[in-house]
Protein backbone atom coordinates (compact mmCIF):
# COMPACT_ATOMS: atom_id res chain seq x y z
CA UNK A 1 0.00 0.00 0.00
CA UNK A 2 1.15 3.55 -0.74
CA UNK A 3 2.40 5.78 2.04
CA UNK A 4 -0.37 7.65 3.84
CA UNK A 5 -0.82 11.37 3.35
CA UNK A 6 -0.06 12.86 6.76
CA UNK A 7 -1.58 16.25 7.59
CA UNK A 8 -0.86 18.14 10.83
CA UNK A 9 -3.61 20.60 11.71
CA UNK A 10 -1.62 23.28 13.47
CA UNK A 11 -1.89 26.76 14.92
CA UNK A 12 -0.42 27.62 18.31
CA UNK A 13 -3.46 29.71 19.11
CA UNK A 14 -6.30 27.98 20.87
CA UNK A 15 -9.90 28.18 19.77
CA UNK A 16 -9.24 28.68 16.06
CA UNK A 17 -10.90 25.47 14.89
CA UNK A 18 -8.04 22.92 14.84
CA UNK A 19 -9.97 20.16 16.57
CA UNK A 20 -13.20 20.91 14.74
CA UNK A 21 -11.34 20.78 11.45
CA UNK A 22 -9.42 17.61 12.37
CA UNK A 23 -12.60 15.76 13.28
CA UNK A 24 -14.70 16.94 10.39
CA UNK A 25 -12.03 16.68 7.71
CA UNK A 26 -11.26 13.14 8.90
CA UNK A 27 -14.94 12.22 8.85
CA UNK A 28 -15.54 13.64 5.36
CA UNK A 29 -12.47 11.91 3.91
CA UNK A 30 -13.66 8.66 5.49
CA UNK A 31 -17.16 9.13 4.09
CA UNK A 32 -15.58 9.59 0.68
CA UNK A 33 -14.06 6.14 0.97
CA UNK A 34 -10.57 6.95 2.23
CA UNK A 35 -9.18 5.02 5.14
CA UNK A 36 -8.50 7.65 7.75
CA UNK A 37 -6.66 7.68 11.06
CA UNK A 38 -7.21 10.69 13.31
CA UNK A 39 -4.46 11.12 15.90
CA UNK A 40 -5.49 13.21 18.89
CA UNK A 41 -2.23 14.89 19.84
CA UNK A 42 -3.59 17.44 22.30
CA UNK A 43 -3.71 16.66 26.05
CA UNK A 44 -7.15 18.28 26.12
CA UNK A 45 -8.37 15.22 24.24
CA UNK A 46 -11.12 17.14 22.49
CA UNK A 47 -10.84 15.16 19.27
CA UNK A 48 -11.27 12.00 21.35
CA UNK A 49 -14.43 13.13 23.13
CA UNK A 50 -15.67 14.83 19.96
CA UNK A 51 -15.82 11.39 18.33
CA UNK A 52 -17.81 10.04 21.24
CA UNK A 53 -14.97 8.18 22.98
CA UNK A 54 -15.02 8.42 26.78
CA UNK A 55 -11.61 9.53 28.02
CA UNK A 56 -12.24 8.14 31.51
CA UNK A 57 -10.80 4.69 31.77
CA UNK A 58 -8.84 4.78 28.54
CA UNK A 59 -5.72 2.78 29.26
CA UNK A 60 -3.89 2.94 25.99
CA UNK A 61 -3.38 6.31 24.39
CA UNK A 62 -1.02 8.20 22.14
CA UNK A 63 1.16 8.84 25.20
CA UNK A 64 2.20 5.16 25.18
CA UNK A 65 3.30 5.61 21.60
CA UNK A 66 5.32 8.73 22.34
CA UNK A 67 6.97 6.93 25.25
CA UNK A 68 7.87 4.09 22.88
CA UNK A 69 5.96 1.59 25.02
CA UNK A 70 3.32 0.62 22.45
CA UNK A 71 3.07 0.72 18.66
CA UNK A 72 0.36 2.85 17.06
CA UNK A 73 -1.60 -0.26 16.13
CA UNK A 74 -2.02 -1.13 19.83
CA UNK A 75 -3.68 2.20 20.66
CA UNK A 76 -5.83 2.59 17.54
CA UNK A 77 -9.57 2.43 18.13
CA UNK A 78 -12.21 1.91 15.51
CA UNK A 79 -15.02 4.46 15.67
CA UNK A 80 -18.73 4.35 14.94
CA UNK A 81 -17.96 5.75 11.52
CA UNK A 82 -16.89 3.64 8.61
CA UNK A 83 -13.25 3.99 7.48
CA UNK A 84 -12.44 6.21 10.46
CA UNK A 85 -10.07 5.16 13.25
CA UNK A 86 -8.85 7.16 16.23
CA UNK A 87 -5.72 7.29 18.32
CA UNK A 88 -7.02 8.86 21.54
CA UNK A 89 -5.41 11.27 23.99
CA UNK A 90 -6.01 12.05 27.65
CA UNK A 91 -4.64 14.82 29.90
CA UNK A 92 -1.67 12.59 30.85
CA UNK A 93 -0.27 13.38 27.42
CA UNK A 94 0.89 16.65 28.97
CA UNK A 95 3.54 14.59 30.84
CA UNK A 96 5.30 13.87 27.57
CA UNK A 97 6.73 17.35 27.45
CA UNK A 98 8.69 16.91 30.69
CA UNK A 99 9.43 13.22 30.31
CA UNK A 100 10.89 13.60 26.87
CA UNK A 101 12.73 16.84 27.58
CA UNK A 102 16.13 15.18 27.20
CA UNK A 103 15.21 11.86 25.67
CA UNK A 104 16.84 10.51 22.55
CA UNK A 105 15.03 10.94 19.25
CA UNK A 106 12.40 12.93 21.08
CA UNK A 107 11.41 14.95 18.05
CA UNK A 108 10.72 11.98 15.82
CA UNK A 109 8.65 9.79 18.13
CA UNK A 110 5.47 10.20 16.12
CA UNK A 111 7.24 9.98 12.77
CA UNK A 112 8.94 6.76 13.86
CA UNK A 113 5.59 5.37 15.04
CA UNK A 114 3.85 6.18 11.77
CA UNK A 115 6.61 4.71 9.61
CA UNK A 116 5.46 1.38 8.33
CA UNK A 117 1.97 1.70 9.83
CA UNK A 118 0.02 0.52 6.82
CA UNK A 119 -3.58 0.63 5.86
CA UNK A 120 -4.39 4.33 5.90
CA UNK A 121 -4.80 6.77 3.05
CA UNK A 122 -4.84 9.79 5.33
CA UNK A 123 -3.50 10.43 8.81
CA UNK A 124 -4.77 13.65 10.39
CA UNK A 125 -2.99 14.99 13.48
CA UNK A 126 -4.86 17.37 15.79
CA UNK A 127 -2.18 19.54 17.43
CA UNK A 128 -2.19 21.30 20.81
CA UNK A 129 -2.39 25.10 21.03
CA UNK A 130 1.35 25.67 21.49
CA UNK A 131 4.62 25.31 19.64
CA UNK A 132 5.54 22.49 21.96
CA UNK A 133 7.46 19.26 21.57
CA UNK A 134 4.17 17.60 20.63
CA UNK A 135 3.40 20.13 17.92
CA UNK A 136 6.90 19.79 16.53
CA UNK A 137 6.60 15.98 16.59
CA UNK A 138 3.40 16.35 14.58
CA UNK A 139 5.02 18.58 11.98
CA UNK A 140 8.06 16.32 11.66
CA UNK A 141 5.76 13.33 11.11
CA UNK A 142 3.65 15.17 8.53
CA UNK A 143 3.81 15.77 4.81
CA UNK A 144 1.62 18.84 5.15
CA UNK A 145 0.50 21.48 7.60
CA UNK A 146 -3.09 22.64 7.41
CA UNK A 147 -3.38 25.98 9.15
CA UNK A 148 -6.80 27.05 10.40
CA UNK A 149 -7.18 30.75 11.15
CA UNK A 150 -10.22 32.23 12.77
CA UNK A 151 -11.88 35.09 10.93
CA UNK A 152 -11.27 37.67 13.63
CA UNK A 153 -9.25 40.84 14.01
CA UNK A 154 -6.13 39.14 15.38
CA UNK A 155 -6.18 36.28 12.89
CA UNK A 156 -2.64 36.76 11.62
CA UNK A 157 -1.03 37.53 14.95
CA UNK A 158 1.52 34.93 16.00
CA UNK A 159 1.57 33.21 12.64
CA UNK A 160 5.08 34.51 11.91
CA UNK A 161 6.41 32.30 14.67
CA UNK A 162 4.58 29.27 13.30
CA UNK A 163 5.91 29.87 9.79
CA UNK A 164 9.44 30.23 11.20
CA UNK A 165 9.02 26.91 12.98
CA UNK A 166 7.93 25.30 9.70
CA UNK A 167 11.03 26.76 8.02
CA UNK A 168 13.29 25.40 10.75
CA UNK A 169 11.74 21.97 10.46
CA UNK A 170 12.21 22.06 6.68
CA UNK A 171 15.87 22.97 7.11
CA UNK A 172 16.31 20.18 9.61
CA UNK A 173 14.29 17.10 10.19
CA UNK A 174 11.58 17.26 7.55
CA UNK A 175 12.74 18.94 4.31
CA UNK A 176 9.57 18.06 2.40
CA UNK A 177 7.07 19.55 4.85
CA UNK A 178 4.64 21.80 2.97
CA UNK A 179 1.94 24.23 3.93
CA UNK A 180 -1.05 22.54 2.31
CA UNK A 181 -3.27 25.51 2.89
CA UNK A 182 -4.74 28.11 5.17
CA UNK A 183 -8.34 27.55 6.20
CA UNK A 184 -10.46 30.47 7.31
CA UNK A 185 -12.82 29.29 10.04
CA UNK A 186 -15.83 30.74 11.83
CA UNK A 187 -16.47 33.13 8.98
CA UNK A 188 -19.50 35.27 9.54
CA UNK A 189 -20.51 36.30 6.05
CA UNK A 190 -22.81 39.01 7.40
CA UNK A 191 -20.01 41.08 8.89
CA UNK A 192 -17.61 43.19 6.88
CA UNK A 193 -14.90 42.45 9.45
CA UNK A 194 -15.06 38.77 8.58
CA UNK A 195 -14.79 39.58 4.89
CA UNK A 196 -11.89 41.97 5.51
CA UNK A 197 -10.05 39.34 7.51
CA UNK A 198 -10.61 36.81 4.75
CA UNK A 199 -9.19 39.22 2.17
CA UNK A 200 -6.24 40.05 4.39
CA UNK A 201 -5.42 36.39 4.96
CA UNK A 202 -5.52 35.87 1.19
CA UNK A 203 -3.12 38.78 0.70
CA UNK A 204 -0.79 37.38 3.33
CA UNK A 205 -0.81 33.83 1.93
CA UNK A 206 -1.14 34.23 -1.84
CA UNK A 207 -2.42 31.07 -3.48
CA UNK A 208 -2.51 29.22 -0.19
CA UNK A 209 -5.96 30.02 1.21
CA UNK A 210 -8.58 27.33 0.61
CA UNK A 211 -11.48 28.50 -1.55
CA UNK A 212 -13.74 26.95 1.04
CA UNK A 213 -14.13 28.95 4.22
CA UNK A 214 -15.91 27.40 7.18
CA UNK A 215 -18.90 29.49 8.26
CA UNK A 216 -19.71 30.18 11.86
CA UNK A 217 -22.46 27.62 12.37
CA UNK A 218 -24.12 26.61 15.61
CA UNK A 219 -24.49 22.97 14.48
CA UNK A 220 -20.70 22.72 14.27
CA UNK A 221 -20.42 23.88 17.87
CA UNK A 222 -23.19 21.55 19.08
CA UNK A 223 -21.99 18.36 17.41
CA UNK A 224 -19.06 17.57 19.80
CA UNK A 225 -21.34 17.50 22.83
CA UNK A 226 -23.17 14.66 21.07
CA UNK A 227 -19.85 12.98 20.32
CA UNK A 228 -20.43 13.34 16.61
CA UNK A 229 -18.83 14.97 13.59
CA UNK A 230 -21.16 17.65 12.27
CA UNK A 231 -21.84 15.60 9.13
CA UNK A 232 -23.31 12.82 11.28
CA UNK A 233 -25.15 15.23 13.56
CA UNK A 234 -26.81 17.28 10.83
CA UNK A 235 -25.76 16.23 7.36
CA UNK A 236 -27.28 19.14 5.48
CA UNK A 237 -26.41 22.11 7.67
CA UNK A 238 -24.10 24.76 6.26
CA UNK A 239 -21.18 23.66 8.42
CA UNK A 240 -21.38 20.03 7.33
CA UNK A 241 -21.56 21.01 3.68
CA UNK A 242 -18.57 23.34 4.05
CA UNK A 243 -16.40 20.61 5.56
CA UNK A 244 -17.42 18.24 2.79
CA UNK A 245 -16.39 20.78 0.17
CA UNK A 246 -13.14 21.41 2.04
CA UNK A 247 -12.32 17.71 2.06
CA UNK A 248 -12.62 17.61 -1.73
CA UNK A 249 -10.34 20.60 -2.00
CA UNK A 250 -7.83 18.90 0.27
CA UNK A 251 -7.80 15.78 -1.90
CA UNK A 252 -7.33 17.90 -5.03
CA UNK A 253 -4.47 19.90 -3.51
CA UNK A 254 -2.71 16.83 -2.26
CA UNK A 255 -3.02 15.36 -5.75
CA UNK A 256 -1.60 18.51 -7.32
CA UNK A 257 1.37 18.82 -4.99
CA UNK A 258 2.26 15.15 -5.38
CA UNK A 259 2.24 15.07 -9.19
N1 LIG B 1 -17.33 27.01 12.29
C1 LIG B 1 -17.66 27.06 13.58
N2 LIG B 1 -18.85 27.58 13.97
C2 LIG B 1 -19.19 27.66 15.28
N3 LIG B 1 -18.41 27.24 16.28
C3 LIG B 1 -17.22 26.70 15.98
C4 LIG B 1 -16.78 26.57 14.62
N4 LIG B 1 -15.55 26.01 14.62
C5 LIG B 1 -15.24 25.78 15.91
N5 LIG B 1 -16.23 26.19 16.73
C6 LIG B 1 -16.23 26.15 18.19
O1 LIG B 1 -15.20 26.99 18.65
C7 LIG B 1 -14.51 26.41 19.74
C8 LIG B 1 -13.04 26.23 19.42
O2 LIG B 1 -12.89 25.31 18.34
P1 LIG B 1 -11.80 24.16 18.37
O3 LIG B 1 -11.93 23.40 17.11
O4 LIG B 1 -11.87 23.40 19.64
O5 LIG B 1 -10.45 25.03 18.34
P2 LIG B 1 -8.95 24.59 18.68
O6 LIG B 1 -8.84 23.11 18.52
O7 LIG B 1 -8.12 25.34 17.70
O8 LIG B 1 -8.69 25.03 20.10
C9 LIG B 1 -15.21 25.09 20.03
O9 LIG B 1 -16.16 25.30 21.04
C10 LIG B 1 -15.90 24.76 18.71
O10 LIG B 1 -17.06 23.99 18.89
MG1 LIG C 1 -8.16 21.69 19.91
Coordinates of C-alpha atoms and ligand atoms in Angstrom, one line a residue:
X1 CA 0.0 0.0 0.0
X2 CA 1.2 3.5 -0.7
X3 CA 2.4 5.8 2.0
X4 CA -0.4 7.6 3.8
X5 CA -0.8 11.4 3.4
X6 CA -0.1 12.9 6.8
X7 CA -1.6 16.2 7.6
X8 CA -0.9 18.1 10.8
X9 CA -3.6 20.6 11.7
X10 CA -1.6 23.3 13.5
X11 CA -1.9 26.8 14.9
X12 CA -0.4 27.6 18.3
X13 CA -3.5 29.7 19.1
X14 CA -6.3 28.0 20.9
X15 CA -9.9 28.2 19.8
X16 CA -9.2 28.7 16.1
X17 CA -10.9 25.5 14.9
X18 CA -8.0 22.9 14.8
X19 CA -10.0 20.2 16.6
X20 CA -13.2 20.9 14.7
X21 CA -11.3 20.8 11.4
X22 CA -9.4 17.6 12.4
X23 CA -12.6 15.8 13.3
X24 CA -14.7 16.9 10.4
X25 CA -12.0 16.7 7.7
X26 CA -11.3 13.1 8.9
X27 CA -14.9 12.2 8.9
X28 CA -15.5 13.6 5.4
X29 CA -12.5 11.9 3.9
X30 CA -13.7 8.7 5.5
X31 CA -17.2 9.1 4.1
X32 CA -15.6 9.6 0.7
X33 CA -14.1 6.1 1.0
X34 CA -10.6 7.0 2.2
X35 CA -9.2 5.0 5.1
X36 CA -8.5 7.6 7.7
X37 CA -6.7 7.7 11.1
X38 CA -7.2 10.7 13.3
X39 CA -4.5 11.1 15.9
X40 CA -5.5 13.2 18.9
X41 CA -2.2 14.9 19.8
X42 CA -3.6 17.4 22.3
X43 CA -3.7 16.7 26.1
X44 CA -7.2 18.3 26.1
X45 CA -8.4 15.2 24.2
X46 CA -11.1 17.1 22.5
X47 CA -10.8 15.2 19.3
X48 CA -11.3 12.0 21.4
X49 CA -14.4 13.1 23.1
X50 CA -15.7 14.8 20.0
X51 CA -15.8 11.4 18.3
X52 CA -17.8 10.0 21.2
X53 CA -15.0 8.2 23.0
X54 CA -15.0 8.4 26.8
X55 CA -11.6 9.5 28.0
X56 CA -12.2 8.1 31.5
X57 CA -10.8 4.7 31.8
X58 CA -8.8 4.8 28.5
X59 CA -5.7 2.8 29.3
X60 CA -3.9 2.9 26.0
X61 CA -3.4 6.3 24.4
X62 CA -1.0 8.2 22.1
X63 CA 1.2 8.8 25.2
X64 CA 2.2 5.2 25.2
X65 CA 3.3 5.6 21.6
X66 CA 5.3 8.7 22.3
X67 CA 7.0 6.9 25.3
X68 CA 7.9 4.1 22.9
X69 CA 6.0 1.6 25.0
X70 CA 3.3 0.6 22.4
X71 CA 3.1 0.7 18.7
X72 CA 0.4 2.9 17.1
X73 CA -1.6 -0.3 16.1
X74 CA -2.0 -1.1 19.8
X75 CA -3.7 2.2 20.7
X76 CA -5.8 2.6 17.5
X77 CA -9.6 2.4 18.1
X78 CA -12.2 1.9 15.5
X79 CA -15.0 4.5 15.7
X80 CA -18.7 4.4 14.9
X81 CA -18.0 5.7 11.5
X82 CA -16.9 3.6 8.6
X83 CA -13.3 4.0 7.5
X84 CA -12.4 6.2 10.5
X85 CA -10.1 5.2 13.3
X86 CA -8.9 7.2 16.2
X87 CA -5.7 7.3 18.3
X88 CA -7.0 8.9 21.5
X89 CA -5.4 11.3 24.0
X90 CA -6.0 12.0 27.7
X91 CA -4.6 14.8 29.9
X92 CA -1.7 12.6 30.9
X93 CA -0.3 13.4 27.4
X94 CA 0.9 16.7 29.0
X95 CA 3.5 14.6 30.8
X96 CA 5.3 13.9 27.6
X97 CA 6.7 17.3 27.5
X98 CA 8.7 16.9 30.7
X99 CA 9.4 13.2 30.3
X100 CA 10.9 13.6 26.9
X101 CA 12.7 16.8 27.6
X102 CA 16.1 15.2 27.2
X103 CA 15.2 11.9 25.7
X104 CA 16.8 10.5 22.6
X105 CA 15.0 10.9 19.2
X106 CA 12.4 12.9 21.1
X107 CA 11.4 15.0 18.1
X108 CA 10.7 12.0 15.8
X109 CA 8.6 9.8 18.1
X110 CA 5.5 10.2 16.1
X111 CA 7.2 10.0 12.8
X112 CA 8.9 6.8 13.9
X113 CA 5.6 5.4 15.0
X114 CA 3.8 6.2 11.8
X115 CA 6.6 4.7 9.6
X116 CA 5.5 1.4 8.3
X117 CA 2.0 1.7 9.8
X118 CA 0.0 0.5 6.8
X119 CA -3.6 0.6 5.9
X120 CA -4.4 4.3 5.9
X121 CA -4.8 6.8 3.0
X122 CA -4.8 9.8 5.3
X123 CA -3.5 10.4 8.8
X124 CA -4.8 13.6 10.4
X125 CA -3.0 15.0 13.5
X126 CA -4.9 17.4 15.8
X127 CA -2.2 19.5 17.4
X128 CA -2.2 21.3 20.8
X129 CA -2.4 25.1 21.0
X130 CA 1.3 25.7 21.5
X131 CA 4.6 25.3 19.6
X132 CA 5.5 22.5 22.0
X133 CA 7.5 19.3 21.6
X134 CA 4.2 17.6 20.6
X135 CA 3.4 20.1 17.9
X136 CA 6.9 19.8 16.5
X137 CA 6.6 16.0 16.6
X138 CA 3.4 16.4 14.6
X139 CA 5.0 18.6 12.0
X140 CA 8.1 16.3 11.7
X141 CA 5.8 13.3 11.1
X142 CA 3.7 15.2 8.5
X143 CA 3.8 15.8 4.8
X144 CA 1.6 18.8 5.2
X145 CA 0.5 21.5 7.6
X146 CA -3.1 22.6 7.4
X147 CA -3.4 26.0 9.2
X148 CA -6.8 27.1 10.4
X149 CA -7.2 30.7 11.2
X150 CA -10.2 32.2 12.8
X151 CA -11.9 35.1 10.9
X152 CA -11.3 37.7 13.6
X153 CA -9.3 40.8 14.0
X154 CA -6.1 39.1 15.4
X155 CA -6.2 36.3 12.9
X156 CA -2.6 36.8 11.6
X157 CA -1.0 37.5 14.9
X158 CA 1.5 34.9 16.0
X159 CA 1.6 33.2 12.6
X160 CA 5.1 34.5 11.9
X161 CA 6.4 32.3 14.7
X162 CA 4.6 29.3 13.3
X163 CA 5.9 29.9 9.8
X164 CA 9.4 30.2 11.2
X165 CA 9.0 26.9 13.0
X166 CA 7.9 25.3 9.7
X167 CA 11.0 26.8 8.0
X168 CA 13.3 25.4 10.8
X169 CA 11.7 22.0 10.5
X170 CA 12.2 22.1 6.7
X171 CA 15.9 23.0 7.1
X172 CA 16.3 20.2 9.6
X173 CA 14.3 17.1 10.2
X174 CA 11.6 17.3 7.5
X175 CA 12.7 18.9 4.3
X176 CA 9.6 18.1 2.4
X177 CA 7.1 19.6 4.8
X178 CA 4.6 21.8 3.0
X179 CA 1.9 24.2 3.9
X180 CA -1.1 22.5 2.3
X181 CA -3.3 25.5 2.9
X182 CA -4.7 28.1 5.2
X183 CA -8.3 27.5 6.2
X184 CA -10.5 30.5 7.3
X185 CA -12.8 29.3 10.0
X186 CA -15.8 30.7 11.8
X187 CA -16.5 33.1 9.0
X188 CA -19.5 35.3 9.5
X189 CA -20.5 36.3 6.1
X190 CA -22.8 39.0 7.4
X191 CA -20.0 41.1 8.9
X192 CA -17.6 43.2 6.9
X193 CA -14.9 42.5 9.5
X194 CA -15.1 38.8 8.6
X195 CA -14.8 39.6 4.9
X196 CA -11.9 42.0 5.5
X197 CA -10.0 39.3 7.5
X198 CA -10.6 36.8 4.8
X199 CA -9.2 39.2 2.2
X200 CA -6.2 40.1 4.4
X201 CA -5.4 36.4 5.0
X202 CA -5.5 35.9 1.2
X203 CA -3.1 38.8 0.7
X204 CA -0.8 37.4 3.3
X205 CA -0.8 33.8 1.9
X206 CA -1.1 34.2 -1.8
X207 CA -2.4 31.1 -3.5
X208 CA -2.5 29.2 -0.2
X209 CA -6.0 30.0 1.2
X210 CA -8.6 27.3 0.6
X211 CA -11.5 28.5 -1.5
X212 CA -13.7 26.9 1.0
X213 CA -14.1 29.0 4.2
X214 CA -15.9 27.4 7.2
X215 CA -18.9 29.5 8.3
X216 CA -19.7 30.2 11.9
X217 CA -22.5 27.6 12.4
X218 CA -24.1 26.6 15.6
X219 CA -24.5 23.0 14.5
X220 CA -20.7 22.7 14.3
X221 CA -20.4 23.9 17.9
X222 CA -23.2 21.5 19.1
X223 CA -22.0 18.4 17.4
X224 CA -19.1 17.6 19.8
X225 CA -21.3 17.5 22.8
X226 CA -23.2 14.7 21.1
X227 CA -19.8 13.0 20.3
X228 CA -20.4 13.3 16.6
X229 CA -18.8 15.0 13.6
X230 CA -21.2 17.6 12.3
X231 CA -21.8 15.6 9.1
X232 CA -23.3 12.8 11.3
X233 CA -25.1 15.2 13.6
X234 CA -26.8 17.3 10.8
X235 CA -25.8 16.2 7.4
X236 CA -27.3 19.1 5.5
X237 CA -26.4 22.1 7.7
X238 CA -24.1 24.8 6.3
X239 CA -21.2 23.7 8.4
X240 CA -21.4 20.0 7.3
X241 CA -21.6 21.0 3.7
X242 CA -18.6 23.3 4.1
X243 CA -16.4 20.6 5.6
X244 CA -17.4 18.2 2.8
X245 CA -16.4 20.8 0.2
X246 CA -13.1 21.4 2.0
X247 CA -12.3 17.7 2.1
X248 CA -12.6 17.6 -1.7
X249 CA -10.3 20.6 -2.0
X250 CA -7.8 18.9 0.3
X251 CA -7.8 15.8 -1.9
X252 CA -7.3 17.9 -5.0
X253 CA -4.5 19.9 -3.5
X254 CA -2.7 16.8 -2.3
X255 CA -3.0 15.4 -5.8
X256 CA -1.6 18.5 -7.3
X257 CA 1.4 18.8 -5.0
X258 CA 2.3 15.2 -5.4
X259 CA 2.2 15.1 -9.2
Ligands
LIG1 N1 -17.3 27.0 12.3 C1 -17.7 27.1 13.6 N2 -18.8 27.6 14.0 C2 -19.2 27.7 15.3 N3 -18.4 27.2 16.3 C3 -17.2 26.7 16.0 C4 -16.8 26.6 14.6 N4 -15.6 26.0 14.6 C5 -15.2 25.8 15.9 N5 -16.2 26.2 16.7 C6 -16.2 26.1 18.2 O1 -15.2 27.0 18.7 C7 -14.5 26.4 19.7 C8 -13.0 26.2 19.4 O2 -12.9 25.3 18.3 P1 -11.8 24.2 18.4 O3 -11.9 23.4 17.1 O4 -11.9 23.4 19.6 O5 -10.5 25.0 18.3 P2 -9.0 24.6 18.7 O6 -8.8 23.1 18.5 O7 -8.1 25.3 17.7 O8 -8.7 25.0 20.1 C9 -15.2 25.1 20.0 O9 -16.2 25.3 21.0 C10 -15.9 24.8 18.7 O10 -17.1 24.0 18.9
LIG2 MG1 -8.2 21.7 19.9

